Amino acid sequence: MATALTKQATKSVSLQGTDLHLAFGPNQVLRGVDITVDAGKTTTVIGPSGSGKSTLLRVLNRLHEPHRGDIVVDGRSVLKDNPDELRQRIGMVFQHFNLFPHRTVAENIALGPRKLRGLSKDAARELAIKQLDAVGLAAKADSRPGNLSGGQQQRVAIARALAMEPQVMFFDEATSALDPELVKGVLALMADLASGGMSMIVVTHEMGFARTVSDNVVFMDHGTVIESGTPEKLFDAPESERLQQFLSQVL
Ligand SMILES: Nc1ncnc2c1ncn2[C@@H]1O[C@H](COP(=O)(O)OP(=O)(O)OP(=O)(O)O)[C@@H](O)[C@H]1O
Ligand SMILES: [Mg+2]
């Protein structure tokens, strides 16, 4: 599994959000957030429920337009580009896999490359099998998603995102909906992807993953970044009382 994932078709790039603001009506959800992921590195976002982590990811790929601030990819602001262009460069994996139940696993993966990258049916199928092989599920190509375990379905969702040859990957609590015994396999796959040089922003409650896989950790609360830095700094020497309190609850 590891070796297949390390051969990446596209180069990873850096991504930076600066001074990002977003409100839903009177609710100020992001209040000047700065976040960076360097090319080929992993930034993890931690923080309590409702702190704005998912919203941050949605702003960074412009599913919501920031009210203020900038988004810079590979050194260039992308706010004036067509948002679809940006979304094609970023692969997203959510808590719920959102696979089409009536299509086979391979069809689920081939769909994006056919529709958005213009691949032929055969080329898209070949790519789907290759990506499935990389996540250890080639044997499931012609199964329906409903016949796979939650962990396998999440690996299919990761393969589907990778088939779009993204330059950055976002994960939003990708393991939160899984049974405990299935979490490890998905985290191992994400760690493989990180060590293979993919740029990743990972929102997670898995503090072990945040500590061992991240290059950089961002702690958010109430729409702001309270502290950020290396995992050693945040986990072993948290400066703010808020982060100390959060860690005492989750560790
Ligand atoms: N589409 C929306 N419309 C209105 N309010 C929203 C919307 N999306 C999020 N919010 C609000 O924004 C705030 C932050 O939500 P968000 O989902 O980003 O938090 P989170 O840190 O991801 O929490 P969790 O850990 O529970 O997933 C919450 O107050 C939420 O109610
Ligand atoms: Mg969330």
PDB file of N, CA, C and O and ligand atoms in Angstrom, residues 24 27 29-30 47-56 58 64 95 172-173 203 205, ligand 1:
ATOM      1  N   PHE A  24     -21.828  33.984   9.394  1.00  0.00           N
ATOM      2  CA  PHE A  24     -23.154  33.579   8.947  1.00  0.00           C
ATOM      3  C   PHE A  24     -24.123  34.479   9.699  1.00  0.00           C
ATOM      4  O   PHE A  24     -24.331  34.265  10.902  1.00  0.00           O
ATOM      5  N   ASN A  27     -23.335  35.561  13.309  1.00  0.00           N
ATOM      6  CA  ASN A  27     -22.406  34.588  13.881  1.00  0.00           C
ATOM      7  C   ASN A  27     -21.030  34.686  13.202  1.00  0.00           C
ATOM      8  O   ASN A  27     -20.848  34.214  12.086  1.00  0.00           O
ATOM      9  N   VAL A  29     -17.928  33.342  12.455  1.00  0.00           N
ATOM     10  CA  VAL A  29     -17.404  31.976  12.571  1.00  0.00           C
ATOM     11  C   VAL A  29     -15.882  31.932  12.392  1.00  0.00           C
ATOM     12  O   VAL A  29     -15.196  31.179  13.082  1.00  0.00           O
ATOM     13  N   LEU A  30     -15.358  32.731  11.480  1.00  0.00           N
ATOM     14  CA  LEU A  30     -13.901  32.857  11.344  1.00  0.00           C
ATOM     15  C   LEU A  30     -13.554  34.321  11.562  1.00  0.00           C
ATOM     16  O   LEU A  30     -14.113  35.208  10.912  1.00  0.00           O
ATOM     17  N   GLY A  47      -9.295  21.447  17.801  1.00  0.00           N
ATOM     18  CA  GLY A  47     -10.078  22.458  18.522  1.00  0.00           C
ATOM     19  C   GLY A  47     -11.458  21.934  18.848  1.00  0.00           C
ATOM     20  O   GLY A  47     -11.906  20.950  18.253  1.00  0.00           O
ATOM     21  N   PRO A  48     -12.138  22.597  19.788  1.00  0.00           N
ATOM     22  CA  PRO A  48     -13.442  22.105  20.217  1.00  0.00           C
ATOM     23  C   PRO A  48     -14.508  22.204  19.133  1.00  0.00           C
ATOM     24  O   PRO A  48     -14.334  22.912  18.137  1.00  0.00           O
ATOM     25  N   SER A  49     -15.605  21.485  19.348  1.00  0.00           N
ATOM     26  CA  SER A  49     -16.730  21.511  18.427  1.00  0.00           C
ATOM     27  C   SER A  49     -17.249  22.936  18.275  1.00  0.00           C
ATOM     28  O   SER A  49     -17.359  23.665  19.261  1.00  0.00           O
ATOM     29  N   GLY A  50     -17.506  23.326  17.039  1.00  0.00           N
ATOM     30  CA  GLY A  50     -18.049  24.657  16.777  1.00  0.00           C
ATOM     31  C   GLY A  50     -17.009  25.754  16.680  1.00  0.00           C
ATOM     32  O   GLY A  50     -17.343  26.926  16.517  1.00  0.00           O
ATOM     33  N   SER A  51     -15.707  25.376  16.746  1.00  0.00           N
ATOM     34  CA  SER A  51     -14.670  26.410  16.715  1.00  0.00           C
ATOM     35  C   SER A  51     -14.415  26.952  15.311  1.00  0.00           C
ATOM     36  O   SER A  51     -13.725  27.953  15.154  1.00  0.00           O
ATOM     37  N   GLY A  52     -14.960  26.270  14.289  1.00  0.00           N
ATOM     38  CA  GLY A  52     -14.841  26.776  12.923  1.00  0.00           C
ATOM     39  C   GLY A  52     -13.913  25.975  12.021  1.00  0.00           C
ATOM     40  O   GLY A  52     -13.566  26.427  10.929  1.00  0.00           O
ATOM     41  N   LYS A  53     -13.550  24.756  12.437  1.00  0.00           N
ATOM     42  CA  LYS A  53     -12.582  23.954  11.682  1.00  0.00           C
ATOM     43  C   LYS A  53     -13.116  23.570  10.300  1.00  0.00           C
ATOM     44  O   LYS A  53     -12.440  23.738   9.291  1.00  0.00           O
ATOM     45  N   SER A  54     -14.346  23.029  10.268  1.00  0.00           N
ATOM     46  CA  SER A  54     -14.919  22.620   8.978  1.00  0.00           C
ATOM     47  C   SER A  54     -15.154  23.835   8.088  1.00  0.00           C
ATOM     48  O   SER A  54     -14.913  23.793   6.879  1.00  0.00           O
ATOM     49  N   THR A  55     -15.612  24.912   8.708  1.00  0.00           N
ATOM     50  CA  THR A  55     -15.848  26.139   7.943  1.00  0.00           C
ATOM     51  C   THR A  55     -14.542  26.637   7.328  1.00  0.00           C
ATOM     52  O   THR A  55     -14.515  27.076   6.177  1.00  0.00           O
ATOM     53  N   LEU A  56     -13.454  26.529   8.091  1.00  0.00           N
ATOM     54  CA  LEU A  56     -12.156  26.948   7.564  1.00  0.00           C
ATOM     55  C   LEU A  56     -11.813  26.164   6.290  1.00  0.00           C
ATOM     56  O   LEU A  56     -11.403  26.750   5.287  1.00  0.00           O
ATOM     57  N   ARG A  58     -13.850  24.761   4.259  1.00  0.00           N
ATOM     58  CA  ARG A  58     -14.783  25.147   3.203  1.00  0.00           C
ATOM     59  C   ARG A  58     -14.456  26.523   2.630  1.00  0.00           C
ATOM     60  O   ARG A  58     -14.720  26.790   1.461  1.00  0.00           O
ATOM     61  N   HIS A  64     -17.314  28.422   0.639  1.00  0.00           N
ATOM     62  CA  HIS A  64     -17.786  29.708   1.147  1.00  0.00           C
ATOM     63  C   HIS A  64     -16.735  30.747   0.776  1.00  0.00           C
ATOM     64  O   HIS A  64     -15.541  30.494   0.975  1.00  0.00           O
ATOM     65  N   GLN A  95     -16.167  13.218   6.752  1.00  0.00           N
ATOM     66  CA  GLN A  95     -16.572  12.190   7.714  1.00  0.00           C
ATOM     67  C   GLN A  95     -17.465  11.134   7.054  1.00  0.00           C
ATOM     68  O   GLN A  95     -17.310   9.949   7.264  1.00  0.00           O
ATOM     69  N   ASP A 172     -11.573  16.111   6.650  1.00  0.00           N
ATOM     70  CA  ASP A 172     -12.381  16.657   7.738  1.00  0.00           C
ATOM     71  C   ASP A 172     -12.944  15.521   8.571  1.00  0.00           C
ATOM     72  O   ASP A 172     -13.937  14.902   8.190  1.00  0.00           O
ATOM     73  N   GLU A 173     -12.297  15.231   9.672  1.00  0.00           N
ATOM     74  CA  GLU A 173     -12.719  14.161  10.577  1.00  0.00           C
ATOM     75  C   GLU A 173     -13.025  12.876   9.817  1.00  0.00           C
ATOM     76  O   GLU A 173     -14.086  12.270   9.984  1.00  0.00           O
ATOM     77  N   VAL A 203      -8.243  18.020   9.603  1.00  0.00           N
ATOM     78  CA  VAL A 203      -9.018  18.325  10.809  1.00  0.00           C
ATOM     79  C   VAL A 203      -9.278  16.999  11.509  1.00  0.00           C
ATOM     80  O   VAL A 203      -9.823  16.068  10.886  1.00  0.00           O
ATOM     81  N   HIS A 205      -9.785  14.705  15.493  1.00  0.00           N
ATOM     82  CA  HIS A 205      -9.812  14.544  16.944  1.00  0.00           C
ATOM     83  C   HIS A 205      -8.812  13.474  17.383  1.00  0.00           C
ATOM     84  O   HIS A 205      -8.742  13.143  18.563  1.00  0.00           O
TER      85      HIS A 205
HETATM   86  N1  LIG B   1     -23.772  26.810   6.523  1.00  0.00           N
HETATM   87  C1  LIG B   1     -23.838  27.374   7.734  1.00  0.00           C
HETATM   88  N2  LIG B   1     -24.791  28.303   8.037  1.00  0.00           N
HETATM   89  C2  LIG B   1     -24.832  28.897   9.242  1.00  0.00           C
HETATM   90  N3  LIG B   1     -23.980  28.624  10.248  1.00  0.00           N
HETATM   91  C3  LIG B   1     -23.024  27.726  10.032  1.00  0.00           C
HETATM   92  C4  LIG B   1     -22.902  27.036   8.774  1.00  0.00           C
HETATM   93  N4  LIG B   1     -21.844  26.192   8.850  1.00  0.00           N
HETATM   94  C5  LIG B   1     -21.349  26.323  10.101  1.00  0.00           C
HETATM   95  N5  LIG B   1     -22.049  27.243  10.813  1.00  0.00           N
HETATM   96  C6  LIG B   1     -21.743  27.670  12.195  1.00  0.00           C
HETATM   97  O1  LIG B   1     -20.368  27.965  12.269  1.00  0.00           O
HETATM   98  C7  LIG B   1     -19.805  27.580  13.510  1.00  0.00           C
HETATM   99  C8  LIG B   1     -18.603  26.712  13.288  1.00  0.00           C
HETATM  100  O2  LIG B   1     -19.015  25.478  12.709  1.00  0.00           O
HETATM  101  P1  LIG B   1     -18.001  24.401  12.154  1.00  0.00           P
HETATM  102  O3  LIG B   1     -18.813  23.323  11.562  1.00  0.00           O
HETATM  103  O4  LIG B   1     -17.012  25.057  11.270  1.00  0.00           O
HETATM  104  O5  LIG B   1     -17.285  23.923  13.491  1.00  0.00           O
HETATM  105  P2  LIG B   1     -16.274  22.705  13.723  1.00  0.00           P
HETATM  106  O6  LIG B   1     -15.093  23.263  14.430  1.00  0.00           O
HETATM  107  O7  LIG B   1     -16.029  22.007  12.444  1.00  0.00           O
HETATM  108  O8  LIG B   1     -17.082  21.778  14.753  1.00  0.00           O
HETATM  109  P3  LIG B   1     -17.125  20.135  14.885  1.00  0.00           P
HETATM  110  O9  LIG B   1     -15.868  19.751  15.615  1.00  0.00           O
HETATM  111  O10 LIG B   1     -18.345  19.899  15.694  1.00  0.00           O
HETATM  112  O11 LIG B   1     -17.201  19.578  13.504  1.00  0.00           O
HETATM  113  C9  LIG B   1     -20.950  26.923  14.298  1.00  0.00           C
HETATM  114  O12 LIG B   1     -21.462  27.902  15.155  1.00  0.00           O
HETATM  115  C10 LIG B   1     -21.952  26.579  13.212  1.00  0.00           C
HETATM  116  O13 LIG B   1     -23.253  26.591  13.728  1.00  0.00           O
END
